[in-house]
Coordinates of C-alpha atoms in Angstrom, one line a residue:
X1 CA 40.2 31.6 46.9
X2 CA 39.1 30.4 43.5
X3 CA 39.0 32.6 40.4
X4 CA 35.6 31.4 39.2
X5 CA 32.4 30.4 40.9
X6 CA 29.2 28.7 40.1
X7 CA 25.9 29.5 41.9
X8 CA 23.2 26.9 41.6
X9 CA 19.5 26.8 42.6
X10 CA 19.2 30.6 42.8
X11 CA 15.7 32.0 42.7
X12 CA 14.1 32.9 39.4
X13 CA 13.7 36.5 38.3
X14 CA 11.1 38.4 36.4
X15 CA 12.2 39.9 33.0
X16 CA 13.1 43.3 34.5
X17 CA 15.3 42.1 37.3
X18 CA 19.0 41.2 37.5
X19 CA 21.4 39.5 39.8
X20 CA 24.1 41.6 41.5
X21 CA 27.5 39.8 41.8
X22 CA 29.9 41.2 44.4
X23 CA 33.6 40.2 44.6
X24 CA 35.9 41.2 47.5
X25 CA 39.7 40.7 47.3
X26 CA 42.2 40.1 50.2
X27 CA 42.8 43.8 50.5
X28 CA 39.1 44.4 51.1
X29 CA 38.5 46.0 47.7
X30 CA 35.0 45.4 46.4
X31 CA 33.7 45.3 42.8
X32 CA 30.3 44.4 41.6
X33 CA 28.4 43.6 38.4
X34 CA 24.7 43.2 37.4
X35 CA 23.9 40.1 35.4
X36 CA 20.7 39.4 33.5
X37 CA 20.1 35.7 33.3
X38 CA 19.7 34.2 29.8
X39 CA 16.9 31.7 29.5
X40 CA 18.2 28.3 28.3
X41 CA 16.5 27.2 25.0
X42 CA 16.7 23.8 23.4
X43 CA 14.8 23.7 20.1
X44 CA 14.5 20.3 18.4
X45 CA 13.7 20.1 14.7
X46 CA 12.8 16.6 13.6
X47 CA 12.7 15.7 9.9
X48 CA 12.0 12.5 8.0
X49 CA 13.6 11.0 4.9
X50 CA 11.3 8.1 4.0
X51 CA 12.8 5.0 2.4
X52 CA 11.3 2.5 0.0
X53 CA 10.1 -1.0 1.1
X54 CA 12.9 -3.5 1.3
X55 CA 13.5 -7.1 2.3
X56 CA 14.2 -5.9 5.8
X57 CA 11.3 -3.5 6.0
X58 CA 8.4 -4.6 3.7
X59 CA 6.4 -1.6 5.0
X60 CA 9.2 0.8 4.2
X61 CA 11.4 2.7 6.7
X62 CA 12.8 6.2 7.3
X63 CA 15.9 8.1 8.2
X64 CA 15.1 10.4 11.1
X65 CA 17.2 13.5 11.7
X66 CA 16.9 15.4 15.0
X67 CA 18.5 18.9 14.8
X68 CA 19.3 20.6 18.1
X69 CA 21.6 23.3 16.7
X70 CA 19.0 25.8 17.8
X71 CA 20.2 26.0 21.4
X72 CA 22.1 28.6 23.5
X73 CA 23.3 26.1 26.0
X74 CA 26.3 24.5 24.3
X75 CA 28.3 21.8 25.9
X76 CA 27.6 18.1 25.6
X77 CA 24.1 17.2 24.3
X78 CA 23.3 13.5 23.5
X79 CA 20.2 12.0 22.0
X80 CA 19.1 8.4 21.7
X81 CA 16.0 6.2 21.3
X82 CA 14.8 4.7 24.5
X83 CA 11.5 3.1 23.5
X84 CA 10.1 1.4 20.5
X85 CA 6.4 0.6 20.5
X86 CA 6.4 0.8 24.3
X87 CA 9.4 -1.6 24.7
X88 CA 12.6 -0.4 26.2
X89 CA 15.5 -0.2 23.7
X90 CA 18.8 1.6 23.4
X91 CA 19.4 2.9 19.9
X92 CA 22.2 5.5 19.3
X93 CA 22.4 7.7 16.3
X94 CA 24.1 6.3 13.2
X95 CA 26.0 9.5 12.7
X96 CA 26.1 13.1 13.8
X97 CA 27.5 16.4 12.6
X98 CA 27.7 18.9 15.5
X99 CA 24.3 19.0 17.0
X100 CA 22.6 17.2 14.1
X101 CA 22.0 13.5 14.8
X102 CA 20.9 11.0 12.1
X103 CA 19.1 7.7 12.8
X104 CA 19.0 5.6 9.6
X105 CA 16.7 2.8 8.5
X106 CA 14.1 3.0 11.3
X107 CA 11.2 0.6 10.6
X108 CA 7.5 1.5 11.0
X109 CA 6.9 2.0 14.8
X110 CA 6.5 4.6 17.5
X111 CA 9.8 5.8 19.0
X112 CA 10.6 7.8 22.1
X113 CA 13.7 10.0 21.7
X114 CA 15.6 11.1 24.8
X115 CA 17.8 14.2 24.5
X116 CA 20.0 14.8 27.5
X117 CA 21.6 18.2 28.2
X118 CA 24.7 17.6 30.3
X119 CA 25.2 21.1 31.6
X120 CA 21.6 21.4 32.8
X121 CA 21.1 17.8 33.8
X122 CA 17.8 17.8 32.0
X123 CA 16.1 15.2 29.8
X124 CA 13.8 16.2 26.9
X125 CA 11.5 13.6 25.2
X126 CA 10.0 13.5 21.8
X127 CA 7.6 10.9 20.3
X128 CA 8.3 10.1 16.7
X129 CA 6.0 7.9 14.5
X130 CA 7.5 6.2 11.4
X131 CA 4.5 5.2 9.3
X132 CA 4.2 2.4 6.8
X133 CA 5.0 3.1 3.2
X134 CA 1.8 3.9 1.3
X135 CA 1.7 3.6 -2.5
X136 CA 1.3 6.8 -4.4
X137 CA -2.2 8.0 -5.1
X138 CA -3.4 10.6 -7.6
X139 CA -6.8 11.1 -5.9
X140 CA -7.6 14.8 -6.0
X141 CA -6.0 15.4 -9.4
X142 CA -8.0 17.9 -11.5
X143 CA -8.3 18.6 -15.2
X144 CA -9.8 22.1 -16.1
X145 CA -11.0 23.6 -19.3
X146 CA -9.0 26.8 -20.0
X147 CA -10.3 30.1 -21.2
X148 CA -8.6 29.8 -24.6
X149 CA -10.2 26.3 -25.3
X150 CA -7.1 24.5 -24.2
X151 CA -7.1 22.5 -21.0
X152 CA -4.8 22.0 -18.1
X153 CA -4.2 19.0 -15.8
X154 CA -3.0 19.4 -12.2
X155 CA -1.7 16.2 -10.7
X156 CA -2.0 16.0 -6.9
X157 CA -0.1 13.1 -5.3
X158 CA -0.3 11.6 -1.8
X159 CA 1.7 8.7 -0.5
X160 CA 4.7 7.2 -2.1
X161 CA 8.2 8.7 -2.0
X162 CA 9.4 11.8 -3.8
X163 CA 10.6 12.7 -6.4
X164 CA 7.7 11.7 -8.7
X165 CA 7.4 11.4 -12.4
X166 CA 4.2 12.1 -14.2
X167 CA 2.9 11.1 -17.6
X168 CA -0.3 11.1 -19.7
X169 CA -0.8 7.6 -21.2
X170 CA -4.3 7.9 -22.7
X171 CA -7.3 10.0 -23.3
X172 CA -10.9 9.9 -24.5
X173 CA -11.1 10.4 -27.4
X174 CA -7.8 8.7 -28.1
X175 CA -7.0 10.8 -31.1
X176 CA -5.3 13.2 -31.6
X177 CA -2.9 11.5 -29.2
X178 CA -1.7 13.5 -26.2
X179 CA 0.4 10.8 -24.7
X180 CA 3.5 12.3 -23.1
X181 CA 6.9 11.2 -21.9
X182 CA 7.4 11.1 -18.1
X183 CA 8.1 14.5 -16.6
X184 CA 8.9 15.9 -13.1
X185 CA 6.2 18.7 -13.3
X186 CA 2.7 17.7 -12.1
X187 CA 1.2 20.2 -14.5
X188 CA 0.2 19.5 -18.2
X189 CA -1.2 22.1 -20.6
X190 CA -2.7 20.8 -23.8
X191 CA -3.6 23.1 -26.6
X192 CA -4.1 21.2 -29.9
X193 CA -7.5 22.6 -30.8
X194 CA -9.3 19.3 -29.8
X195 CA -11.7 18.6 -26.9
X196 CA -11.2 15.7 -24.5
X197 CA -13.6 14.4 -21.9
X198 CA -11.1 12.1 -20.0
X199 CA -7.4 12.2 -19.3
X200 CA -5.5 9.0 -18.1
X201 CA -2.5 9.7 -15.8
X202 CA 0.3 7.7 -14.3
X203 CA 2.6 8.7 -11.4
X204 CA 5.8 6.8 -10.7
X205 CA 7.5 7.4 -7.3
X206 CA 11.2 7.1 -6.4
X207 CA 10.5 3.5 -5.3
X208 CA 9.4 2.5 -8.7
X209 CA 5.7 2.1 -7.7
X210 CA 3.0 3.6 -9.9
X211 CA -0.6 4.6 -9.6
X212 CA -3.2 5.3 -12.3
X213 CA -6.0 7.9 -12.3
X214 CA -8.7 9.0 -14.8
X215 CA -9.4 12.8 -14.6
X216 CA -12.5 14.2 -16.3
X217 CA -12.0 17.6 -18.0
X218 CA -14.3 20.1 -16.3
X219 CA -14.9 23.8 -16.3
X220 CA -13.7 25.5 -13.1
X221 CA -16.8 26.2 -11.1
X222 CA -17.3 29.6 -9.5
X223 CA -15.9 29.8 -6.0
X224 CA -16.8 32.0 -3.1
X225 CA -15.0 34.0 -0.3
X226 CA -16.3 33.2 3.2
X227 CA -15.3 34.3 6.7
X228 CA -14.1 31.7 9.1
X229 CA -15.6 33.5 12.1
X230 CA -17.8 36.6 12.9
X231 CA -16.6 39.9 11.6
X232 CA -16.0 41.6 14.9
X233 CA -13.8 44.7 15.3
X234 CA -10.6 44.2 17.4
X235 CA -10.7 40.4 16.9
X236 CA -9.0 38.1 14.5
X237 CA -10.6 37.2 11.2
X238 CA -9.7 34.9 8.3
X239 CA -11.2 35.1 4.8
X240 CA -11.0 31.8 2.9
X241 CA -11.6 30.4 -0.6
X242 CA -11.7 26.8 -1.6
X243 CA -8.2 25.3 -2.2
X244 CA -7.3 24.1 -5.7
X245 CA -4.2 22.0 -6.3
X246 CA -1.3 23.8 -8.1
X247 CA -3.2 27.1 -8.3
X248 CA -1.9 30.6 -7.5
X249 CA -4.0 33.0 -5.4
X250 CA -3.9 36.8 -5.0
X251 CA -5.9 39.0 -2.6
X252 CA -6.8 42.6 -3.5
X253 CA -8.7 45.3 -1.7
X254 CA -10.7 47.8 -3.8
X255 CA -9.6 51.4 -3.6
X256 CA -12.4 53.9 -4.6
X257 CA -13.1 54.8 -7.3
X258 CA -11.5 52.3 -9.6
X259 CA -8.2 50.9 -8.3
X260 CA -7.1 48.1 -6.0
X261 CA -4.1 47.2 -3.8
X262 CA -2.4 43.8 -3.6
X263 CA -2.5 42.3 -0.1
X264 CA -1.1 38.8 -0.3
X265 CA -1.3 35.3 -1.7
X266 CA -2.6 31.9 -0.6
X267 CA -6.0 30.5 -0.1
X268 CA -6.6 32.7 3.1
X269 CA -6.4 36.3 4.0
X270 CA -5.8 37.0 7.7
X271 CA -6.6 40.0 9.9
X272 CA -4.8 39.8 13.3
X273 CA -6.9 42.7 14.7
X274 CA -9.9 43.8 12.6
X275 CA -10.1 47.6 12.4
X276 CA -12.6 50.0 10.8
X277 CA -10.0 50.8 8.2
X278 CA -10.1 47.1 7.1
X279 CA -13.7 47.3 6.0
X280 CA -14.4 47.3 2.3
X281 CA -14.6 45.1 -0.8
X282 CA -12.0 42.3 -1.2
X283 CA -11.2 40.2 -4.2
X284 CA -9.6 36.8 -4.5
X285 CA -8.0 35.9 -7.8
X286 CA -7.1 32.3 -8.7
X287 CA -4.8 31.6 -11.7
X288 CA -4.2 28.1 -13.1
X289 CA -1.0 27.3 -15.0
X290 CA 0.3 30.7 -15.9
X291 CA -3.0 32.2 -17.0
X292 CA -4.6 29.2 -18.6
X293 CA -7.6 30.1 -16.5
X294 CA -8.5 33.0 -14.2
X295 CA -11.4 33.3 -11.8
X296 CA -12.4 36.0 -9.3
X297 CA -14.6 36.1 -6.2
X298 CA -15.4 39.1 -4.0
X299 CA -16.5 39.7 -0.5
X300 CA -17.7 42.9 1.3
X301 CA -16.3 43.1 4.8
X302 CA -18.4 45.2 7.1
X303 CA -17.2 44.3 10.6
X304 CA -20.7 44.5 12.0
X305 CA -20.2 41.3 14.0
X306 CA -23.5 39.9 13.0
X307 CA -25.6 43.1 13.2
X308 CA -26.8 42.8 9.7
X309 CA -27.4 39.0 9.8
X310 CA -26.5 37.4 13.2
X311 CA -23.9 34.7 12.8
X312 CA -25.0 32.7 15.8
X313 CA -25.6 29.3 14.3
X314 CA -23.4 26.5 15.4
X315 CA -23.2 23.4 13.2
X316 CA -22.3 20.1 15.0
X317 CA -21.9 16.6 13.6
X318 CA -21.3 13.0 14.6
X319 CA -21.0 9.6 13.0
X320 CA -23.9 7.1 13.1
X321 CA -22.7 3.8 11.7
X322 CA -22.3 4.4 7.9
X323 CA -24.1 7.8 8.1
X324 CA -23.2 11.3 9.4
X325 CA -25.6 13.2 11.6
X326 CA -25.6 17.0 11.4
X327 CA -27.5 19.3 13.7
X328 CA -27.7 23.0 14.3
X329 CA -29.6 25.6 16.3
X330 CA -32.2 28.0 15.0
X331 CA -30.4 31.3 15.1
X332 CA -32.2 34.5 14.4
X333 CA -35.9 34.8 13.5
X334 CA -35.0 36.8 10.4
X335 CA -33.4 33.6 8.8
X336 CA -35.6 32.4 6.0
X337 CA -33.9 29.0 5.1
X338 CA -30.9 26.8 5.9
X339 CA -28.9 25.0 3.2
X340 CA -26.6 22.2 4.4
X341 CA -23.6 22.1 2.1
X342 CA -20.9 19.5 1.7
X343 CA -17.5 19.9 0.1
X344 CA -17.6 18.2 -3.3
X345 CA -14.7 16.0 -4.4
X346 CA -15.4 16.7 -8.1
X347 CA -14.8 20.5 -8.3
X348 CA -13.5 21.2 -4.7
X349 CA -16.5 23.5 -4.1
X350 CA -19.3 23.2 -1.5
X351 CA -22.6 21.9 -2.9
X352 CA -26.0 21.8 -1.2
X353 CA -27.3 18.4 -0.1
X354 CA -30.5 19.6 1.6
X355 CA -32.4 22.9 2.1
X356 CA -34.8 23.5 5.0
X357 CA -37.2 26.4 5.7
X358 CA -37.1 28.1 9.1
X359 CA -40.0 26.3 10.9
X360 CA -39.4 28.2 14.1
X361 CA -38.1 25.1 16.0
X362 CA -35.1 25.4 18.2
X363 CA -32.9 22.8 16.5
X364 CA -32.6 21.2 13.0
X365 CA -31.2 17.8 12.2
X366 CA -30.2 16.0 9.0
X367 CA -28.7 12.6 8.5
X368 CA -26.3 12.2 5.5
X369 CA -26.8 8.5 4.5
X370 CA -24.4 8.7 1.6
X371 CA -21.2 10.3 3.0
X372 CA -18.0 10.5 0.9
X373 CA -15.0 8.4 1.8
X374 CA -12.4 10.1 3.9
X375 CA -13.1 13.5 5.4
X376 CA -16.6 15.0 4.9
X377 CA -16.6 18.8 5.4
X378 CA -20.0 20.4 6.0
X379 CA -21.3 24.0 6.6
X380 CA -24.6 25.7 6.8
X381 CA -25.5 28.5 4.4
X382 CA -28.3 30.5 6.0
X383 CA -30.3 33.2 4.1
X384 CA -32.5 36.0 5.6
X385 CA -35.8 37.4 4.3
X386 CA -33.8 39.9 2.2
X387 CA -31.8 37.1 0.6
X388 CA -28.6 38.0 2.3
X389 CA -26.5 34.9 3.0
X390 CA -23.8 33.9 5.5
X391 CA -22.1 30.7 6.6
X392 CA -21.7 28.8 9.8
X393 CA -18.6 27.1 11.1
X394 CA -17.4 24.0 9.2
X395 CA -17.6 20.5 10.6
X396 CA -15.3 17.7 9.5
X397 CA -16.4 14.1 10.0
X398 CA -13.9 11.4 9.0
X399 CA -15.6 8.5 7.3
X400 CA -12.8 6.1 8.3
X401 CA -10.5 6.0 11.3
X402 CA -8.0 3.8 9.4
X403 CA -5.9 4.8 6.4
X404 CA -6.2 1.8 4.0
X405 CA -4.6 1.3 0.6
X406 CA -4.6 -1.7 -1.6
X407 CA -1.8 -2.6 -4.1
X408 CA -0.7 -3.5 -6.7
X409 CA -3.5 -2.8 -9.1
X410 CA -3.7 -4.9 -11.3
X411 CA -2.9 -7.9 -9.2
X412 CA -1.1 -11.0 -10.3
X413 CA -0.9 -13.4 -7.3
X414 CA -0.9 -11.5 -4.0
X415 CA -3.0 -8.5 -3.0
X416 CA -1.5 -6.3 -0.3
X417 CA -3.7 -4.3 2.1
X418 CA -1.8 -1.6 4.0
X419 CA -3.5 -0.4 7.2
X420 CA -2.4 2.6 9.2
X421 CA -4.3 3.1 12.5
X422 CA -3.8 4.3 16.1
X423 CA -4.4 1.0 17.9
X424 CA -4.9 -2.7 17.3
X425 CA -8.2 -3.5 15.6
X426 CA -9.8 -6.5 13.9
X427 CA -10.7 -6.4 10.2
X428 CA -12.9 -8.5 7.9
X429 CA -11.7 -8.7 4.3
X430 CA -14.2 -10.0 1.7
X431 CA -13.7 -10.4 -2.1
X432 CA -16.7 -10.5 -4.4
X433 CA -17.1 -10.6 -8.2
X434 CA -19.1 -8.0 -10.0
X435 CA -22.3 -10.2 -9.7
X436 CA -22.0 -9.9 -5.9
X437 CA -20.9 -13.5 -5.4
X438 CA -18.6 -13.9 -2.4
X439 CA -15.2 -15.4 -3.4
X440 CA -13.5 -15.3 0.0
X441 CA -14.1 -13.9 3.6
X442 CA -11.2 -13.7 6.0
X443 CA -10.8 -12.1 9.5
X444 CA -7.5 -10.5 10.6
X445 CA -7.1 -9.8 14.3
X446 CA -5.0 -7.2 16.2
X447 CA -3.9 -5.3 13.1
X448 CA -2.0 -2.1 13.8
X449 CA 0.1 -0.3 11.1
X450 CA 0.6 -3.5 9.2
X451 CA 0.3 -5.0 5.7
X452 CA -2.1 -7.9 5.1
X453 CA -1.3 -10.4 2.4
X454 CA -4.2 -11.9 0.5
X455 CA -3.1 -14.6 -1.9
X456 CA -5.2 -15.1 -5.0
X457 CA -8.0 -17.6 -4.4
X458 CA -8.0 -20.7 -6.6
X459 CA -10.3 -20.4 -9.6
X460 CA -10.3 -16.6 -9.7
X461 CA -10.5 -15.6 -13.4
X462 CA -9.1 -12.4 -14.8
X463 CA -11.4 -9.4 -14.3
X464 CA -12.6 -6.7 -11.9
X465 CA -13.4 -7.7 -8.3
X466 CA -14.9 -5.8 -5.3
X467 CA -12.8 -5.8 -2.1
X468 CA -14.4 -4.7 1.2
X469 CA -12.4 -4.0 4.3
X470 CA -14.5 -3.7 7.5
X471 CA -13.4 -2.4 10.8
X472 CA -15.1 -4.9 13.2
X473 CA -14.9 -2.4 16.1
X474 CA -16.6 0.6 14.5
X475 CA -18.1 -1.4 11.6
X476 CA -16.8 1.2 9.1
X477 CA -16.4 -0.3 5.7
X478 CA -14.2 0.6 2.7
X479 CA -15.0 -0.7 -0.8
X480 CA -12.4 -0.9 -3.5
X481 CA -12.3 -2.1 -7.1
X482 CA -9.3 -4.3 -8.0
X483 CA -8.3 -5.8 -11.4
X484 CA -6.9 -9.3 -11.3
X485 CA -4.7 -10.2 -14.3

């Protein structure tokens, strides 16, 4: 005799089906309605607002916001933290606005968030990792010679806390001076008619921590367009060029006889389903700093799926202590030679590190005994007897499984070593002077996402010292130069 009803545990339906609801009143009158069920959706968007190191959290902290406004369920929805680094906790949000919940000042750790939907009696879990604060780093910053004899500097910052302020505080030669005041833009364009070989940069983050970097002024090397897979009709394809910090990209397709059409921007051009109409000549245009420098690269897309030069070479790689082992299969008999290329850190282009002739063997191997720090990206450029070239897949070998940063630099009394890793590991920290003499050697056990303090050793005179940090499980070693005041 109620006026509303709830039906639970009814069978699921396919998208074209509906439920028929029939109601009968006391007079025997019947009415019905067809109902299409609406699938319940609970989208969670988690964002971070990193905070600076403090007395409470020397490794920094973060405000974590979980936004569950994107739901069509409504009703009561609660979220809380139930685990921290595997231990059971109960942390409620500091504040909320509707379905937006904010957890403030969470220290570095791995947290499990539990979002409970009351009307569905369902729990949803999310793992959130708050990492240690890492000092800002300008590694990857580039300075390029422009077409009009001026030059441009593109500062690329990792770590730290935004917003950042950038400044040029020195150069080689020192005169005429190009020292600037701090600015928010990471781009500098200098056009005073003089040539410089080195630019000295400083970045200051919102926490007041700074980093220095020396950038050599270089011409922008030619870049190439390469496919990320075989050019097969009715399959996806991505054309890619090397990424340059703070650069603008445009993609064009040539229209016969002498025109082109703009297709998009970014370092890649994607074809969801390659068609015959997509074949032709494509151009990628890169522009640095509002036209300071322009470069073009072209690529002829045939869609032959390897008919002209079979793309059936697979590059593989693995670590071997301090070296990287690369190996690949022979491919087609028409291949004349193989060139193993590695992405350069200096100009962000691939450069050949070894070339091998096709000896007819089934596999080829090369050991890179001098890998770069961080990610090493490799590919094979193979050329046939008619000097037509194509590229294999790319392989990334990480030279370190730990993210390590040292600060401050210069050091007064205490050197801090910040280590971010996925599990507890033992590390050996050694300090040597420039003559190779060992100053100290200390072992630190069970380090995970922590900051190691290394007080200055007695008798250390001002100067430059070499710091090595060795992972005693993988024996991977990082070497750093630090100035002691």
